[in-house]
Amino acid sequence: MAGVPIIAAEEVSKRFRAHQVLSRVSLAVGEREVVCVVGPSGSGKTTLLRCLALLEEPSEGRITMRGNVIASPDADATVRRAARAVRPDIGMVFQQFNLWPHMSVLENVIEAPLRVKEMARQDAIAMGERLLEKVGLADKRDAYPARLSGGQQQRVAIARALAMSPQVLLFDEPTSALDPELRREVLVVMRQLAAEGMTMMVVTHEMSFARNVGVRVIFMDHGEIVEQAAPADFFSAPKSERARRFLQQFQD
């Protein structure tokens, strides 16, 4: 990875009362990288993503964006201002779609640009229509979430995240709530974004996506990064016994 990373965790630990969820995690995501984070359930993957998205504050360590500190346990006014400034630059797509049920598909996509960026409504509509075309849902602009399949709802959620023109897009198990056919249509959109150079960090159990689309695979267990490597190296010759045991469950 060349240059200053887009976003990075530096010695980040996270505790919820007495429960240690992350332990001194350090990683960096560079421009146009697709970093896939894998590991067993409960290994701290989602908490790490939430810290990077500024939805949780680290108990120790810090989060930086383009070298500027945006989160730390002792954040001062300067760090808090930096966090507010970059928050729109960090997009996140969750396991659950979290669409507003009382708004149409298009309204879901343009709500944040209208409110946060104060974009002119006509411009926001044009942008929203382009994004819905991008994710294959132009014909659903006036539909409501309840009328969509899970895969369609997740694609709307991706379009909504893209509407803020983020510098990095974080995905937290975006296909885990979907059946195989619906997973495929979401992964097609994610592959397209990767091909276009979107900087992405993806927590996933989709090993084929990690193997074929990821630039780097990070394996986590018990709140720690156990190993990280290029996909070809990780999947053909994982270095740790924990990673080998994890990968065995995905073999035929």
Short mmCIF file of C-alpha atoms in Angstrom, two decimals:
data_model
loop_
_atom_site.label_atom_id
_atom_site.label_comp_id
_atom_site.label_asym_id
_atom_site.label_seq_id
_atom_site.Cartn_x
_atom_site.Cartn_y
_atom_site.Cartn_z
CA MET A 1 0.00 0.00 0.00
CA ALA A 2 1.58 3.26 -1.18
CA GLY A 3 0.98 6.68 0.33
CA VAL A 4 -1.08 7.76 3.31
CA PRO A 5 -3.96 5.32 3.96
CA ILE A 6 -7.52 6.47 3.45
CA ILE A 7 -8.49 5.10 6.86
CA ALA A 8 -6.55 3.28 9.56
CA ALA A 9 -6.87 1.78 13.03
CA GLU A 10 -3.81 2.22 15.23
CA GLU A 11 -3.52 -0.06 18.26
CA VAL A 12 -7.29 0.03 18.73
CA SER A 13 -8.83 -1.80 21.67
CA LYS A 14 -12.52 -1.80 22.56
CA ARG A 15 -14.16 -2.89 25.80
CA PHE A 16 -17.81 -3.03 26.71
CA ARG A 17 -17.62 -2.91 30.51
CA ALA A 18 -15.54 -5.98 31.41
CA HIS A 19 -15.81 -7.59 27.97
CA GLN A 20 -12.76 -7.08 25.75
CA VAL A 21 -13.92 -7.12 22.12
CA LEU A 22 -10.85 -5.73 20.31
CA SER A 23 -7.23 -6.00 21.43
CA ARG A 24 -4.62 -3.66 19.95
CA VAL A 25 -5.83 -3.93 16.36
CA SER A 26 -3.84 -2.08 13.72
CA LEU A 27 -4.69 -2.00 10.02
CA ALA A 28 -4.76 0.46 7.15
CA VAL A 29 -6.81 0.67 3.97
CA GLY A 30 -5.18 2.39 1.02
CA GLU A 31 -6.62 4.18 -1.97
CA ARG A 32 -8.63 1.84 -4.26
CA GLU A 33 -7.94 -1.19 -2.05
CA VAL A 34 -10.55 -3.84 -1.37
CA VAL A 35 -9.72 -5.30 2.04
CA CYS A 36 -11.77 -8.30 3.16
CA VAL A 37 -12.03 -9.16 6.86
CA VAL A 38 -12.92 -12.75 7.69
CA GLY A 39 -13.13 -14.78 10.86
CA PRO A 40 -15.54 -16.65 13.12
CA SER A 41 -18.60 -14.98 14.58
CA GLY A 42 -17.79 -12.98 17.69
CA SER A 43 -14.21 -12.26 16.62
CA GLY A 44 -14.66 -8.47 16.73
CA LYS A 45 -15.07 -7.81 13.00
CA THR A 46 -18.26 -5.76 13.28
CA THR A 47 -16.98 -3.78 16.27
CA LEU A 48 -13.83 -2.90 14.32
CA LEU A 49 -15.94 -1.69 11.41
CA ARG A 50 -18.13 0.37 13.74
CA CYS A 51 -15.04 2.02 15.24
CA LEU A 52 -13.80 2.90 11.76
CA ALA A 53 -17.24 4.30 10.90
CA LEU A 54 -17.18 6.46 14.06
CA LEU A 55 -20.18 4.62 15.48
CA GLU A 56 -18.13 3.38 18.45
CA GLU A 57 -15.29 5.14 20.27
CA PRO A 58 -12.09 3.15 20.84
CA SER A 59 -11.25 2.35 24.47
CA GLU A 60 -7.58 2.64 23.48
CA GLY A 61 -5.73 3.61 20.33
CA ARG A 62 -7.00 5.85 17.57
CA ILE A 63 -8.66 5.99 14.17
CA THR A 64 -7.10 8.16 11.46
CA MET A 65 -8.27 9.28 8.04
CA ARG A 66 -5.65 10.44 5.58
CA GLY A 67 -3.30 10.80 8.54
CA ASN A 68 -5.60 12.96 10.66
CA VAL A 69 -6.88 11.60 13.98
CA ILE A 70 -10.68 11.32 13.91
CA ALA A 71 -11.33 9.15 16.99
CA SER A 72 -9.54 8.38 20.26
CA PRO A 73 -10.54 7.84 23.91
CA ASP A 74 -9.30 11.31 24.87
CA ALA A 75 -10.57 13.16 21.80
CA ASP A 76 -10.26 16.92 22.14
CA ALA A 77 -12.16 19.62 20.26
CA THR A 78 -9.79 19.36 17.28
CA VAL A 79 -10.40 15.61 16.91
CA ARG A 80 -14.15 16.03 17.30
CA ARG A 81 -14.18 18.70 14.58
CA ALA A 82 -12.15 16.42 12.33
CA ALA A 83 -14.62 13.59 12.95
CA ARG A 84 -17.59 15.78 12.02
CA ALA A 85 -15.82 16.91 8.86
CA VAL A 86 -15.04 13.39 7.58
CA ARG A 87 -18.16 11.55 8.71
CA PRO A 88 -19.86 11.94 5.29
CA ASP A 89 -16.72 10.51 3.67
CA ILE A 90 -17.18 7.15 5.43
CA GLY A 91 -20.05 5.15 3.97
CA MET A 92 -21.38 2.03 5.67
CA VAL A 93 -23.66 -0.76 4.49
CA PHE A 94 -25.08 -2.89 7.31
CA GLN A 95 -26.29 -6.49 7.59
CA GLN A 96 -29.83 -5.22 7.94
CA PHE A 97 -30.89 -2.77 5.29
CA ASN A 98 -32.13 -0.01 7.63
CA LEU A 99 -34.20 1.69 4.94
CA TRP A 100 -36.87 4.17 6.01
CA PRO A 101 -40.13 2.28 5.39
CA HIS A 102 -42.24 5.43 4.94
CA MET A 103 -40.02 6.74 2.11
CA SER A 104 -39.79 5.60 -1.48
CA VAL A 105 -36.60 4.08 -2.85
CA LEU A 106 -35.54 7.38 -4.40
CA GLU A 107 -36.36 9.32 -1.23
CA ASN A 108 -34.23 6.89 0.80
CA VAL A 109 -31.27 7.53 -1.52
CA ILE A 110 -31.49 11.33 -1.61
CA GLU A 111 -32.44 12.07 2.00
CA ALA A 112 -28.88 12.41 3.34
CA PRO A 113 -27.57 14.57 0.46
CA LEU A 114 -30.56 16.87 0.90
CA ARG A 115 -30.16 17.20 4.66
CA VAL A 116 -26.42 16.86 5.23
CA LYS A 117 -24.98 18.33 2.04
CA GLU A 118 -27.92 20.68 1.43
CA MET A 119 -27.93 19.61 -2.20
CA ALA A 120 -30.55 21.19 -4.45
CA ARG A 121 -33.48 18.80 -4.75
CA GLN A 122 -33.36 18.65 -8.54
CA ASP A 123 -29.65 17.77 -8.44
CA ALA A 124 -30.24 15.17 -5.71
CA ILE A 125 -33.00 13.51 -7.75
CA ALA A 126 -30.79 13.35 -10.84
CA MET A 127 -27.97 11.85 -8.79
CA GLY A 128 -30.31 9.39 -7.08
CA GLU A 129 -31.66 8.21 -10.41
CA ARG A 130 -28.12 7.66 -11.71
CA LEU A 131 -27.24 5.61 -8.64
CA LEU A 132 -30.39 3.50 -8.89
CA GLU A 133 -29.50 2.81 -12.51
CA LYS A 134 -26.03 1.81 -11.35
CA VAL A 135 -27.39 -0.79 -8.92
CA GLY A 136 -30.01 -2.04 -11.39
CA LEU A 137 -33.07 -0.54 -9.70
CA ALA A 138 -34.06 2.39 -11.92
CA ASP A 139 -37.54 0.91 -12.30
CA LYS A 140 -38.03 0.82 -8.51
CA ARG A 141 -37.49 4.56 -7.81
CA ASP A 142 -41.07 5.08 -6.60
CA ALA A 143 -41.51 1.74 -4.81
CA TYR A 144 -41.44 1.42 -1.03
CA PRO A 145 -39.02 -0.90 0.80
CA ALA A 146 -41.75 -3.33 1.86
CA ARG A 147 -42.38 -4.10 -1.83
CA LEU A 148 -38.76 -5.06 -2.49
CA SER A 149 -36.86 -8.30 -2.04
CA GLY A 150 -34.01 -8.40 0.46
CA GLY A 151 -31.45 -8.21 -2.33
CA GLN A 152 -33.17 -5.18 -3.81
CA GLN A 153 -33.29 -3.49 -0.41
CA GLN A 154 -29.57 -4.07 0.10
CA ARG A 155 -28.84 -2.60 -3.32
CA VAL A 156 -30.86 0.47 -2.35
CA ALA A 157 -28.78 0.66 0.84
CA ILE A 158 -25.61 0.61 -1.29
CA ALA A 159 -26.97 3.38 -3.51
CA ARG A 160 -27.85 5.38 -0.39
CA ALA A 161 -24.29 5.03 0.91
CA LEU A 162 -22.87 6.05 -2.47
CA ALA A 163 -25.09 9.14 -2.55
CA MET A 164 -22.75 10.85 -0.09
CA SER A 165 -19.76 10.29 -2.42
CA PRO A 166 -17.74 8.53 0.32
CA GLN A 167 -13.98 8.11 0.14
CA VAL A 168 -14.28 4.65 1.67
CA LEU A 169 -17.21 2.24 1.83
CA LEU A 170 -17.47 -0.21 4.75
CA PHE A 171 -19.60 -3.34 4.38
CA ASP A 172 -20.69 -5.39 7.41
CA GLU A 173 -21.75 -8.85 6.19
CA PRO A 174 -23.94 -7.28 3.47
CA THR A 175 -25.23 -10.65 2.21
CA SER A 176 -25.70 -12.52 5.48
CA ALA A 177 -29.46 -11.96 5.61
CA LEU A 178 -30.03 -13.08 2.02
CA ASP A 179 -30.61 -16.40 0.29
CA PRO A 180 -28.10 -17.50 -2.39
CA GLU A 181 -29.79 -15.94 -5.43
CA LEU A 182 -30.26 -12.59 -3.70
CA ARG A 183 -26.67 -12.70 -2.41
CA ARG A 184 -25.46 -13.01 -5.99
CA GLU A 185 -27.16 -9.79 -7.15
CA VAL A 186 -25.63 -7.81 -4.27
CA LEU A 187 -22.17 -9.25 -4.90
CA VAL A 188 -22.41 -8.28 -8.57
CA VAL A 189 -22.84 -4.64 -7.52
CA MET A 190 -19.95 -4.89 -5.06
CA ARG A 191 -17.69 -6.41 -7.72
CA GLN A 192 -18.61 -3.54 -10.04
CA LEU A 193 -17.70 -0.97 -7.38
CA ALA A 194 -14.36 -2.70 -6.80
CA ALA A 195 -13.64 -2.71 -10.54
CA GLU A 196 -14.37 1.03 -10.63
CA GLY A 197 -11.78 1.67 -7.92
CA MET A 198 -13.97 2.24 -4.87
CA THR A 199 -11.96 1.92 -1.66
CA MET A 200 -13.73 -0.81 0.31
CA MET A 201 -13.41 -2.75 3.54
CA VAL A 202 -15.70 -5.76 3.59
CA VAL A 203 -16.49 -7.97 6.58
CA THR A 204 -17.74 -11.12 4.92
CA HIS A 205 -18.25 -14.87 4.96
CA GLU A 206 -18.31 -14.87 1.14
CA MET A 207 -14.96 -16.58 0.64
CA SER A 208 -15.20 -16.50 -3.16
CA PHE A 209 -15.59 -12.71 -3.04
CA ALA A 210 -12.62 -12.38 -0.69
CA ARG A 211 -10.53 -14.70 -2.87
CA ASN A 212 -11.40 -13.13 -6.24
CA VAL A 213 -12.06 -9.45 -5.46
CA GLY A 214 -10.05 -8.69 -2.33
CA VAL A 215 -6.59 -7.20 -2.61
CA ARG A 216 -5.84 -8.27 0.96
CA VAL A 217 -7.50 -10.65 3.41
CA ILE A 218 -7.41 -10.02 7.16
CA PHE A 219 -8.24 -12.91 9.47
CA MET A 220 -9.51 -12.01 12.94
CA ASP A 221 -10.17 -14.19 15.97
CA HIS A 222 -10.83 -13.31 19.61
CA GLY A 223 -10.58 -9.58 18.93
CA GLU A 224 -7.15 -9.76 17.29
CA ILE A 225 -5.74 -9.75 13.79
CA VAL A 226 -4.18 -13.19 13.56
CA GLU A 227 -2.81 -12.83 10.06
CA GLN A 228 -3.21 -10.87 6.85
CA ALA A 229 -2.05 -11.70 3.36
CA ALA A 230 -2.86 -11.53 -0.32
CA PRO A 231 -5.87 -13.77 -1.07
CA ALA A 232 -3.84 -16.33 -3.03
CA ASP A 233 -1.47 -16.77 -0.09
CA PHE A 234 -4.15 -16.76 2.60
CA PHE A 235 -6.41 -19.31 0.95
CA SER A 236 -3.67 -21.64 -0.30
CA ALA A 237 -1.35 -21.56 2.71
CA PRO A 238 -2.72 -19.87 5.85
CA LYS A 239 0.04 -19.45 8.40
CA SER A 240 -1.91 -19.97 11.63
CA GLU A 241 -3.71 -23.04 12.88
CA ARG A 242 -6.71 -20.86 13.75
CA ALA A 243 -7.02 -19.70 10.13
CA ARG A 244 -6.64 -23.25 8.84
CA ARG A 245 -9.46 -24.46 11.10
CA PHE A 246 -11.64 -21.55 10.02
CA LEU A 247 -11.15 -22.23 6.31
CA GLN A 248 -11.86 -25.96 6.67
CA GLN A 249 -15.57 -25.25 7.19
CA PHE A 250 -15.79 -23.76 3.67
CA GLN A 251 -14.25 -26.76 1.92
CA ASP A 252 -16.44 -29.22 0.07
#
